Amino acid sequence: MPLHETGAFVLRTFTIKEADKVCVFFTRDAGKLRGVAHGARKLKSRFGASLEPFTEVSLVYFQKEHKELVSISNCEIVSSQFAEGMSSEMLGVMHYLAELVIEFIPDHEPNERVYKLIRATLEALRQIDDADAKERNEKLPANVRYFEIWMLKLAGFFPHWKNCGACERDLTGQATVWLTNEGIPQCSACSGGRGEELRPLVWRTIYEILTQAPLKFLSSPRDARSIAQVGNLAARLITRVLERELKSYEVLDRLRPVEYAVT
Ligand SMILES: [Zn+2]
């Protein structure tokens, strides 16, 4: 049986049998995969804390033919984000982000951009976790929205954003952008005023999400109302693709975008 070695992020673990854990990883070389860690629940497990969610690890595993679960041979921590003192809110966010990856990214398909997105998002979350309450309150929702839009984009479910979906006019500087039921942006002329009206700032915020690295995006002040509207759009697209709401979404009470009346 060939051994494989790759960088990976732990997305989720659950217990099977008395002493074993099953872990879902997003690996750099093999995409998302599930592995069993024998004996991981024992007190003196050789896996230690390496199987905590969103730990970046160096993973060694072997795969039997036709077996869905790989067998984890070794798992070393490369970078552990929030070993101690992580708030329950931050934990809730991480579970939600992990669930997005689990739901949107197919198994066994390597995707370097997803890997980099996870790493960059963790880096941003670490900075946010260290910030004061005001900054946290502003940046945490913005970071979650950033991840949602990119997850939709990388999974192929986010529309082309820069140009009108009908006439391809550049939407930069348009007074209003209108979204069709499918979430496709259109100029005023093509939409005929039908659909969801997006303020220019909201369109621009999403445009910046799609064109800026996470830390750059988070370094500019963000208007809470625009971020909330981005969240509404993301939640709608996510629910449409999955045909249900994500389980972990409900723990994000404070981050849940509120409905704003279109003015
Ligand atoms: Zn148009």
PDB file of C-alpha atoms and ligand atoms in Angstrom:
ATOM      1  CA  MET A   1       0.000   0.000   0.000  1.00  0.00           C
ATOM      2  CA  PRO A   2       1.542   3.311  -1.018  1.00  0.00           C
ATOM      3  CA  LEU A   3       2.007   5.956   1.654  1.00  0.00           C
ATOM      4  CA  HIS A   4       0.990   9.499   0.826  1.00  0.00           C
ATOM      5  CA  GLU A   5       2.226  12.629   2.500  1.00  0.00           C
ATOM      6  CA  THR A   6       0.573  16.022   2.139  1.00  0.00           C
ATOM      7  CA  GLY A   7      -0.246  19.253   3.905  1.00  0.00           C
ATOM      8  CA  ALA A   8      -3.839  19.316   5.136  1.00  0.00           C
ATOM      9  CA  PHE A   9      -6.390  21.170   7.221  1.00  0.00           C
ATOM     10  CA  VAL A  10      -8.562  19.263   9.657  1.00  0.00           C
ATOM     11  CA  LEU A  11     -12.178  20.172   8.924  1.00  0.00           C
ATOM     12  CA  ARG A  12     -14.122  17.940  11.274  1.00  0.00           C
ATOM     13  CA  THR A  13     -13.667  14.907  13.451  1.00  0.00           C
ATOM     14  CA  PHE A  14     -16.128  12.469  14.875  1.00  0.00           C
ATOM     15  CA  THR A  15     -15.884   9.370  16.966  1.00  0.00           C
ATOM     16  CA  ILE A  16     -16.366   5.856  15.737  1.00  0.00           C
ATOM     17  CA  LYS A  17     -15.983   2.828  17.929  1.00  0.00           C
ATOM     18  CA  GLU A  18     -14.491   3.345  21.326  1.00  0.00           C
ATOM     19  CA  ALA A  19     -11.049   4.578  20.529  1.00  0.00           C
ATOM     20  CA  ASP A  20     -11.074   5.720  16.910  1.00  0.00           C
ATOM     21  CA  LYS A  21     -11.848   8.966  15.200  1.00  0.00           C
ATOM     22  CA  VAL A  22     -12.861   9.708  11.662  1.00  0.00           C
ATOM     23  CA  CYS A  23     -11.495  12.977  10.338  1.00  0.00           C
ATOM     24  CA  VAL A  24     -12.407  15.002   7.306  1.00  0.00           C
ATOM     25  CA  PHE A  25      -9.371  16.760   5.851  1.00  0.00           C
ATOM     26  CA  PHE A  26      -8.840  19.216   3.091  1.00  0.00           C
ATOM     27  CA  THR A  27      -5.481  18.138   1.741  1.00  0.00           C
ATOM     28  CA  ARG A  28      -3.237  20.046  -0.582  1.00  0.00           C
ATOM     29  CA  ASP A  29      -2.478  17.119  -2.894  1.00  0.00           C
ATOM     30  CA  ALA A  30      -5.660  15.050  -2.843  1.00  0.00           C
ATOM     31  CA  GLY A  31      -8.427  17.514  -1.993  1.00  0.00           C
ATOM     32  CA  LYS A  32     -11.023  16.545   0.561  1.00  0.00           C
ATOM     33  CA  LEU A  33     -10.708  13.123   2.058  1.00  0.00           C
ATOM     34  CA  ARG A  34     -11.872  11.148   5.068  1.00  0.00           C
ATOM     35  CA  GLY A  35      -9.522   9.133   7.188  1.00  0.00           C
ATOM     36  CA  VAL A  36      -9.662   6.996  10.254  1.00  0.00           C
ATOM     37  CA  ALA A  37      -7.243   7.646  13.110  1.00  0.00           C
ATOM     38  CA  HIS A  38      -6.974   4.429  15.059  1.00  0.00           C
ATOM     39  CA  GLY A  39      -6.650   4.926  18.774  1.00  0.00           C
ATOM     40  CA  ALA A  40      -7.068   8.710  18.535  1.00  0.00           C
ATOM     41  CA  ARG A  41      -9.389   8.815  21.515  1.00  0.00           C
ATOM     42  CA  LYS A  42      -7.005   7.084  23.851  1.00  0.00           C
ATOM     43  CA  LEU A  43      -5.545   9.304  26.548  1.00  0.00           C
ATOM     44  CA  LYS A  44      -2.027   8.893  25.309  1.00  0.00           C
ATOM     45  CA  SER A  45      -2.820   8.992  21.635  1.00  0.00           C
ATOM     46  CA  ARG A  46       0.043   9.545  19.246  1.00  0.00           C
ATOM     47  CA  PHE A  47      -2.179  12.033  17.437  1.00  0.00           C
ATOM     48  CA  GLY A  48      -2.230  14.417  20.414  1.00  0.00           C
ATOM     49  CA  ALA A  49      -3.978  17.690  19.527  1.00  0.00           C
ATOM     50  CA  SER A  50      -3.296  17.391  15.824  1.00  0.00           C
ATOM     51  CA  LEU A  51      -6.874  16.477  14.962  1.00  0.00           C
ATOM     52  CA  GLU A  52      -8.485  19.645  16.293  1.00  0.00           C
ATOM     53  CA  PRO A  53     -10.539  21.506  13.687  1.00  0.00           C
ATOM     54  CA  PHE A  54      -8.575  23.828  11.419  1.00  0.00           C
ATOM     55  CA  THR A  55      -5.211  22.661  12.595  1.00  0.00           C
ATOM     56  CA  GLU A  56      -2.845  22.658   9.662  1.00  0.00           C
ATOM     57  CA  VAL A  57      -1.053  19.348   9.650  1.00  0.00           C
ATOM     58  CA  SER A  58       1.434  17.308   7.759  1.00  0.00           C
ATOM     59  CA  LEU A  59      -0.567  14.189   7.057  1.00  0.00           C
ATOM     60  CA  VAL A  60       0.733  10.738   6.219  1.00  0.00           C
ATOM     61  CA  TYR A  61      -1.850   8.184   5.169  1.00  0.00           C
ATOM     62  CA  PHE A  62      -2.312   5.088   3.125  1.00  0.00           C
ATOM     63  CA  GLN A  63      -5.229   4.183   0.959  1.00  0.00           C
ATOM     64  CA  LYS A  64      -6.475   0.720   0.209  1.00  0.00           C
ATOM     65  CA  GLU A  65      -8.020   0.275  -3.179  1.00  0.00           C
ATOM     66  CA  HIS A  66     -11.777   0.739  -3.299  1.00  0.00           C
ATOM     67  CA  LYS A  67     -11.876   1.943   0.290  1.00  0.00           C
ATOM     68  CA  GLU A  68     -13.590   5.225   0.946  1.00  0.00           C
ATOM     69  CA  LEU A  69     -11.741   5.859   4.216  1.00  0.00           C
ATOM     70  CA  VAL A  70      -7.982   6.278   4.153  1.00  0.00           C
ATOM     71  CA  SER A  71      -5.969   5.151   7.124  1.00  0.00           C
ATOM     72  CA  ILE A  72      -4.031   7.854   8.941  1.00  0.00           C
ATOM     73  CA  SER A  73      -0.536   6.809   9.715  1.00  0.00           C
ATOM     74  CA  ASN A  74       0.838  10.047  11.086  1.00  0.00           C
ATOM     75  CA  CYS A  75      -0.377  13.579  11.635  1.00  0.00           C
ATOM     76  CA  GLU A  76       1.972  16.357  12.769  1.00  0.00           C
ATOM     77  CA  ILE A  77       0.903  19.879  13.631  1.00  0.00           C
ATOM     78  CA  VAL A  78       2.276  22.483  11.236  1.00  0.00           C
ATOM     79  CA  SER A  79       0.303  25.341  12.664  1.00  0.00           C
ATOM     80  CA  SER A  80      -2.331  25.294  15.347  1.00  0.00           C
ATOM     81  CA  GLN A  81      -4.453  28.373  15.151  1.00  0.00           C
ATOM     82  CA  PHE A  82      -6.194  28.814  18.413  1.00  0.00           C
ATOM     83  CA  ALA A  83      -4.940  26.214  20.814  1.00  0.00           C
ATOM     84  CA  GLU A  84      -6.286  27.914  23.921  1.00  0.00           C
ATOM     85  CA  GLY A  85      -8.848  30.496  24.823  1.00  0.00           C
ATOM     86  CA  MET A  86     -10.785  30.498  21.608  1.00  0.00           C
ATOM     87  CA  SER A  87     -14.178  32.069  22.129  1.00  0.00           C
ATOM     88  CA  SER A  88     -17.272  29.988  21.461  1.00  0.00           C
ATOM     89  CA  GLU A  89     -18.159  32.526  18.806  1.00  0.00           C
ATOM     90  CA  MET A  90     -14.896  31.937  16.988  1.00  0.00           C
ATOM     91  CA  LEU A  91     -15.403  28.180  17.314  1.00  0.00           C
ATOM     92  CA  GLY A  92     -18.865  28.572  15.822  1.00  0.00           C
ATOM     93  CA  VAL A  93     -17.415  30.504  12.897  1.00  0.00           C
ATOM     94  CA  MET A  94     -14.787  27.854  12.265  1.00  0.00           C
ATOM     95  CA  HIS A  95     -17.378  25.079  12.281  1.00  0.00           C
ATOM     96  CA  TYR A  96     -19.468  27.015   9.828  1.00  0.00           C
ATOM     97  CA  LEU A  97     -16.536  27.626   7.470  1.00  0.00           C
ATOM     98  CA  ALA A  98     -15.547  23.963   7.704  1.00  0.00           C
ATOM     99  CA  GLU A  99     -19.094  22.922   6.871  1.00  0.00           C
ATOM    100  CA  LEU A 100     -19.030  25.134   3.776  1.00  0.00           C
ATOM    101  CA  VAL A 101     -15.887  23.382   2.541  1.00  0.00           C
ATOM    102  CA  ILE A 102     -17.362  19.968   3.339  1.00  0.00           C
ATOM    103  CA  GLU A 103     -20.597  20.727   1.480  1.00  0.00           C
ATOM    104  CA  PHE A 104     -19.269  22.654  -1.507  1.00  0.00           C
ATOM    105  CA  ILE A 105     -16.022  20.988  -2.424  1.00  0.00           C
ATOM    106  CA  PRO A 106     -16.224  17.487  -3.898  1.00  0.00           C
ATOM    107  CA  ASP A 107     -14.082  14.693  -2.454  1.00  0.00           C
ATOM    108  CA  HIS A 108     -10.710  13.807  -3.954  1.00  0.00           C
ATOM    109  CA  GLU A 109     -10.362  16.931  -6.083  1.00  0.00           C
ATOM    110  CA  PRO A 110      -7.246  18.917  -5.249  1.00  0.00           C
ATOM    111  CA  ASN A 111      -7.786  22.667  -5.375  1.00  0.00           C
ATOM    112  CA  GLU A 112      -4.867  24.908  -4.542  1.00  0.00           C
ATOM    113  CA  ARG A 113      -7.068  28.000  -4.416  1.00  0.00           C
ATOM    114  CA  VAL A 114      -9.330  26.453  -1.781  1.00  0.00           C
ATOM    115  CA  TYR A 115      -6.266  25.460   0.218  1.00  0.00           C
ATOM    116  CA  LYS A 116      -4.906  29.001   0.047  1.00  0.00           C
ATOM    117  CA  LEU A 117      -8.304  30.482   0.890  1.00  0.00           C
ATOM    118  CA  ILE A 118      -8.499  28.374   4.057  1.00  0.00           C
ATOM    119  CA  ARG A 119      -4.991  29.353   5.068  1.00  0.00           C
ATOM    120  CA  ALA A 120      -5.514  33.059   4.401  1.00  0.00           C
ATOM    121  CA  THR A 121      -8.852  33.037   6.221  1.00  0.00           C
ATOM    122  CA  LEU A 122      -7.305  31.417   9.283  1.00  0.00           C
ATOM    123  CA  GLU A 123      -4.587  34.028   9.253  1.00  0.00           C
ATOM    124  CA  ALA A 124      -7.224  36.764   9.185  1.00  0.00           C
ATOM    125  CA  LEU A 125      -9.278  35.079  11.940  1.00  0.00           C
ATOM    126  CA  ARG A 126      -6.198  34.891  14.122  1.00  0.00           C
ATOM    127  CA  GLN A 127      -5.680  38.635  13.774  1.00  0.00           C
ATOM    128  CA  ILE A 128      -9.354  39.302  14.440  1.00  0.00           C
ATOM    129  CA  ASP A 129      -9.273  37.082  17.524  1.00  0.00           C
ATOM    130  CA  ASP A 130      -6.494  39.267  18.935  1.00  0.00           C
ATOM    131  CA  ALA A 131      -8.239  42.540  18.177  1.00  0.00           C
ATOM    132  CA  ASP A 132     -10.394  44.612  20.528  1.00  0.00           C
ATOM    133  CA  ALA A 133     -14.153  44.127  20.655  1.00  0.00           C
ATOM    134  CA  LYS A 134     -14.988  46.953  18.265  1.00  0.00           C
ATOM    135  CA  GLU A 135     -12.649  45.733  15.584  1.00  0.00           C
ATOM    136  CA  ARG A 136     -13.787  42.159  16.081  1.00  0.00           C
ATOM    137  CA  ASN A 137     -17.418  43.091  15.667  1.00  0.00           C
ATOM    138  CA  GLU A 138     -16.652  44.838  12.430  1.00  0.00           C
ATOM    139  CA  LYS A 139     -14.217  42.411  10.902  1.00  0.00           C
ATOM    140  CA  LEU A 140     -15.560  39.015  11.885  1.00  0.00           C
ATOM    141  CA  PRO A 141     -18.755  39.280   9.783  1.00  0.00           C
ATOM    142  CA  ALA A 142     -16.742  40.751   6.896  1.00  0.00           C
ATOM    143  CA  ASN A 143     -14.359  37.804   7.036  1.00  0.00           C
ATOM    144  CA  VAL A 144     -17.205  35.279   7.058  1.00  0.00           C
ATOM    145  CA  ARG A 145     -18.862  36.986   4.080  1.00  0.00           C
ATOM    146  CA  TYR A 146     -15.547  36.948   2.239  1.00  0.00           C
ATOM    147  CA  PHE A 147     -15.229  33.206   2.752  1.00  0.00           C
ATOM    148  CA  GLU A 148     -18.833  32.511   1.712  1.00  0.00           C
ATOM    149  CA  ILE A 149     -18.536  34.432  -1.555  1.00  0.00           C
ATOM    150  CA  TRP A 150     -15.241  32.743  -2.404  1.00  0.00           C
ATOM    151  CA  MET A 151     -16.515  29.297  -1.542  1.00  0.00           C
ATOM    152  CA  LEU A 152     -19.456  29.849  -3.908  1.00  0.00           C
ATOM    153  CA  LYS A 153     -17.096  31.191  -6.557  1.00  0.00           C
ATOM    154  CA  LEU A 154     -14.572  28.349  -6.318  1.00  0.00           C
ATOM    155  CA  ALA A 155     -17.341  25.761  -6.366  1.00  0.00           C
ATOM    156  CA  GLY A 156     -18.701  27.350  -9.561  1.00  0.00           C
ATOM    157  CA  PHE A 157     -21.895  28.805  -8.080  1.00  0.00           C
ATOM    158  CA  PHE A 158     -21.143  32.507  -8.111  1.00  0.00           C
ATOM    159  CA  PRO A 159     -22.131  34.570 -11.157  1.00  0.00           C
ATOM    160  CA  HIS A 160     -19.766  36.651 -13.201  1.00  0.00           C
ATOM    161  CA  TRP A 161     -19.831  39.908 -11.304  1.00  0.00           C
ATOM    162  CA  LYS A 162     -18.068  42.695 -13.150  1.00  0.00           C
ATOM    163  CA  ASN A 163     -20.378  42.984 -16.145  1.00  0.00           C
ATOM    164  CA  CYS A 164     -24.108  43.000 -16.749  1.00  0.00           C
ATOM    165  CA  GLY A 165     -25.272  39.413 -17.236  1.00  0.00           C
ATOM    166  CA  ALA A 166     -27.358  40.450 -20.266  1.00  0.00           C
ATOM    167  CA  CYS A 167     -25.540  43.182 -22.254  1.00  0.00           C
ATOM    168  CA  GLU A 168     -22.078  42.738 -20.664  1.00  0.00           C
ATOM    169  CA  ARG A 169     -21.786  46.430 -19.880  1.00  0.00           C
ATOM    170  CA  ASP A 170     -19.178  47.093 -17.168  1.00  0.00           C
ATOM    171  CA  LEU A 171     -21.148  47.639 -13.969  1.00  0.00           C
ATOM    172  CA  THR A 172     -18.450  49.784 -12.345  1.00  0.00           C
ATOM    173  CA  GLY A 173     -19.933  53.167 -11.517  1.00  0.00           C
ATOM    174  CA  GLN A 174     -23.540  52.181 -12.329  1.00  0.00           C
ATOM    175  CA  ALA A 175     -26.025  53.967 -10.090  1.00  0.00           C
ATOM    176  CA  THR A 176     -27.868  50.736  -9.364  1.00  0.00           C
ATOM    177  CA  VAL A 177     -27.330  47.084 -10.090  1.00  0.00           C
ATOM    178  CA  TRP A 178     -30.222  44.643 -10.159  1.00  0.00           C
ATOM    179  CA  LEU A 179     -30.014  40.991  -9.277  1.00  0.00           C
ATOM    180  CA  THR A 180     -32.128  38.401 -11.050  1.00  0.00           C
ATOM    181  CA  ASN A 181     -33.705  35.555  -9.078  1.00  0.00           C
ATOM    182  CA  GLU A 182     -30.619  33.511  -9.907  1.00  0.00           C
ATOM    183  CA  GLY A 183     -28.402  36.206  -8.379  1.00  0.00           C
ATOM    184  CA  ILE A 184     -27.032  37.429 -11.713  1.00  0.00           C
ATOM    185  CA  PRO A 185     -26.238  41.156 -11.768  1.00  0.00           C
ATOM    186  CA  GLN A 186     -27.779  43.300 -14.476  1.00  0.00           C
ATOM    187  CA  CYS A 187     -27.687  46.979 -15.411  1.00  0.00           C
ATOM    188  CA  SER A 188     -30.837  49.095 -14.974  1.00  0.00           C
ATOM    189  CA  ALA A 189     -31.707  49.027 -18.664  1.00  0.00           C
ATOM    190  CA  CYS A 190     -31.568  45.238 -18.985  1.00  0.00           C
ATOM    191  CA  SER A 191     -33.318  44.535 -15.695  1.00  0.00           C
ATOM    192  CA  GLY A 192     -36.179  46.921 -16.397  1.00  0.00           C
ATOM    193  CA  GLY A 193     -36.148  47.579 -12.653  1.00  0.00           C
ATOM    194  CA  ARG A 194     -37.038  43.986 -11.837  1.00  0.00           C
ATOM    195  CA  GLY A 195     -35.228  41.897  -9.260  1.00  0.00           C
ATOM    196  CA  GLU A 196     -33.323  42.857  -6.130  1.00  0.00           C
ATOM    197  CA  GLU A 197     -31.896  46.334  -6.115  1.00  0.00           C
ATOM    198  CA  LEU A 198     -28.275  46.506  -4.995  1.00  0.00           C
ATOM    199  CA  ARG A 199     -26.799  49.753  -3.833  1.00  0.00           C
ATOM    200  CA  PRO A 200     -23.507  50.562  -5.605  1.00  0.00           C
ATOM    201  CA  LEU A 201     -21.640  50.096  -2.320  1.00  0.00           C
ATOM    202  CA  VAL A 202     -22.913  46.527  -1.972  1.00  0.00           C
ATOM    203  CA  TRP A 203     -21.990  45.649  -5.554  1.00  0.00           C
ATOM    204  CA  ARG A 204     -18.596  47.243  -4.960  1.00  0.00           C
ATOM    205  CA  THR A 205     -18.068  45.324  -1.694  1.00  0.00           C
ATOM    206  CA  ILE A 206     -18.568  42.022  -3.517  1.00  0.00           C
ATOM    207  CA  TYR A 207     -16.352  43.200  -6.355  1.00  0.00           C
ATOM    208  CA  GLU A 208     -13.620  43.899  -3.797  1.00  0.00           C
ATOM    209  CA  ILE A 209     -14.093  40.501  -2.169  1.00  0.00           C
ATOM    210  CA  LEU A 210     -13.499  38.928  -5.580  1.00  0.00           C
ATOM    211  CA  THR A 211     -10.429  41.014  -6.383  1.00  0.00           C
ATOM    212  CA  GLN A 212      -8.628  41.486  -3.070  1.00  0.00           C
ATOM    213  CA  ALA A 213      -6.732  39.181  -0.723  1.00  0.00           C
ATOM    214  CA  PRO A 214      -8.565  38.652   2.597  1.00  0.00           C
ATOM    215  CA  LEU A 215      -6.260  40.790   4.735  1.00  0.00           C
ATOM    216  CA  LYS A 216      -6.395  43.622   2.217  1.00  0.00           C
ATOM    217  CA  PHE A 217     -10.188  43.405   2.067  1.00  0.00           C
ATOM    218  CA  LEU A 218     -10.404  43.463   5.863  1.00  0.00           C
ATOM    219  CA  SER A 219      -7.999  46.379   6.204  1.00  0.00           C
ATOM    220  CA  SER A 220     -10.556  48.853   4.815  1.00  0.00           C
ATOM    221  CA  PRO A 221     -13.432  49.958   7.030  1.00  0.00           C
ATOM    222  CA  ARG A 222     -16.613  48.097   6.094  1.00  0.00           C
ATOM    223  CA  ASP A 223     -20.124  49.377   6.353  1.00  0.00           C
ATOM    224  CA  ALA A 224     -22.119  46.913   8.501  1.00  0.00           C
ATOM    225  CA  ARG A 225     -25.261  47.280   6.423  1.00  0.00           C
ATOM    226  CA  SER A 226     -23.492  46.452   3.165  1.00  0.00           C
ATOM    227  CA  ILE A 227     -21.782  43.472   4.750  1.00  0.00           C
ATOM    228  CA  ALA A 228     -25.182  42.268   5.991  1.00  0.00           C
ATOM    229  CA  GLN A 229     -26.652  42.557   2.512  1.00  0.00           C
ATOM    230  CA  VAL A 230     -23.714  40.600   1.093  1.00  0.00           C
ATOM    231  CA  GLY A 231     -24.502  38.000   3.752  1.00  0.00           C
ATOM    232  CA  ASN A 232     -28.125  37.831   2.651  1.00  0.00           C
ATOM    233  CA  LEU A 233     -27.111  37.235  -0.913  1.00  0.00           C
ATOM    234  CA  ALA A 234     -24.564  34.579   0.050  1.00  0.00           C
ATOM    235  CA  ALA A 235     -27.053  32.820   2.330  1.00  0.00           C
ATOM    236  CA  ARG A 236     -29.639  32.773  -0.442  1.00  0.00           C
ATOM    237  CA  LEU A 237     -27.225  31.307  -2.980  1.00  0.00           C
ATOM    238  CA  ILE A 238     -25.924  28.744  -0.484  1.00  0.00           C
ATOM    239  CA  THR A 239     -29.441  27.648   0.423  1.00  0.00           C
ATOM    240  CA  ARG A 240     -30.408  27.424  -3.236  1.00  0.00           C
ATOM    241  CA  VAL A 241     -27.392  25.275  -4.128  1.00  0.00           C
ATOM    242  CA  LEU A 242     -27.730  22.944  -1.143  1.00  0.00           C
ATOM    243  CA  GLU A 243     -31.523  23.137  -1.029  1.00  0.00           C
ATOM    244  CA  ARG A 244     -31.343  23.616   2.730  1.00  0.00           C
ATOM    245  CA  GLU A 245     -29.696  25.783   5.357  1.00  0.00           C
ATOM    246  CA  LEU A 246     -26.408  24.636   6.810  1.00  0.00           C
ATOM    247  CA  LYS A 247     -26.596  23.094  10.265  1.00  0.00           C
ATOM    248  CA  SER A 248     -23.852  25.242  11.718  1.00  0.00           C
ATOM    249  CA  TYR A 249     -25.425  28.399  10.334  1.00  0.00           C
ATOM    250  CA  GLU A 250     -27.840  28.656  13.222  1.00  0.00           C
ATOM    251  CA  VAL A 251     -25.035  28.998  15.759  1.00  0.00           C
ATOM    252  CA  LEU A 252     -23.962  32.175  14.050  1.00  0.00           C
ATOM    253  CA  ASP A 253     -26.753  34.173  15.591  1.00  0.00           C
ATOM    254  CA  ARG A 254     -24.892  37.389  15.843  1.00  0.00           C
ATOM    255  CA  LEU A 255     -23.376  37.031  12.390  1.00  0.00           C
ATOM    256  CA  ARG A 256     -26.595  36.056  10.741  1.00  0.00           C
ATOM    257  CA  PRO A 257     -27.441  38.817   8.327  1.00  0.00           C
ATOM    258  CA  VAL A 258     -30.631  40.615   9.185  1.00  0.00           C
ATOM    259  CA  GLU A 259     -33.150  41.438   6.530  1.00  0.00           C
ATOM    260  CA  TYR A 260     -33.056  45.012   5.377  1.00  0.00           C
ATOM    261  CA  ALA A 261     -35.903  46.564   3.542  1.00  0.00           C
ATOM    262  CA  VAL A 262     -34.773  47.724   0.143  1.00  0.00           C
ATOM    263  CA  THR A 263     -34.972  51.498   0.202  1.00  0.00           C
TER     264      THR A 263
HETATM  265 ZN    ZN B   1     -27.238  45.316 -19.336  1.00  0.00          ZN
END
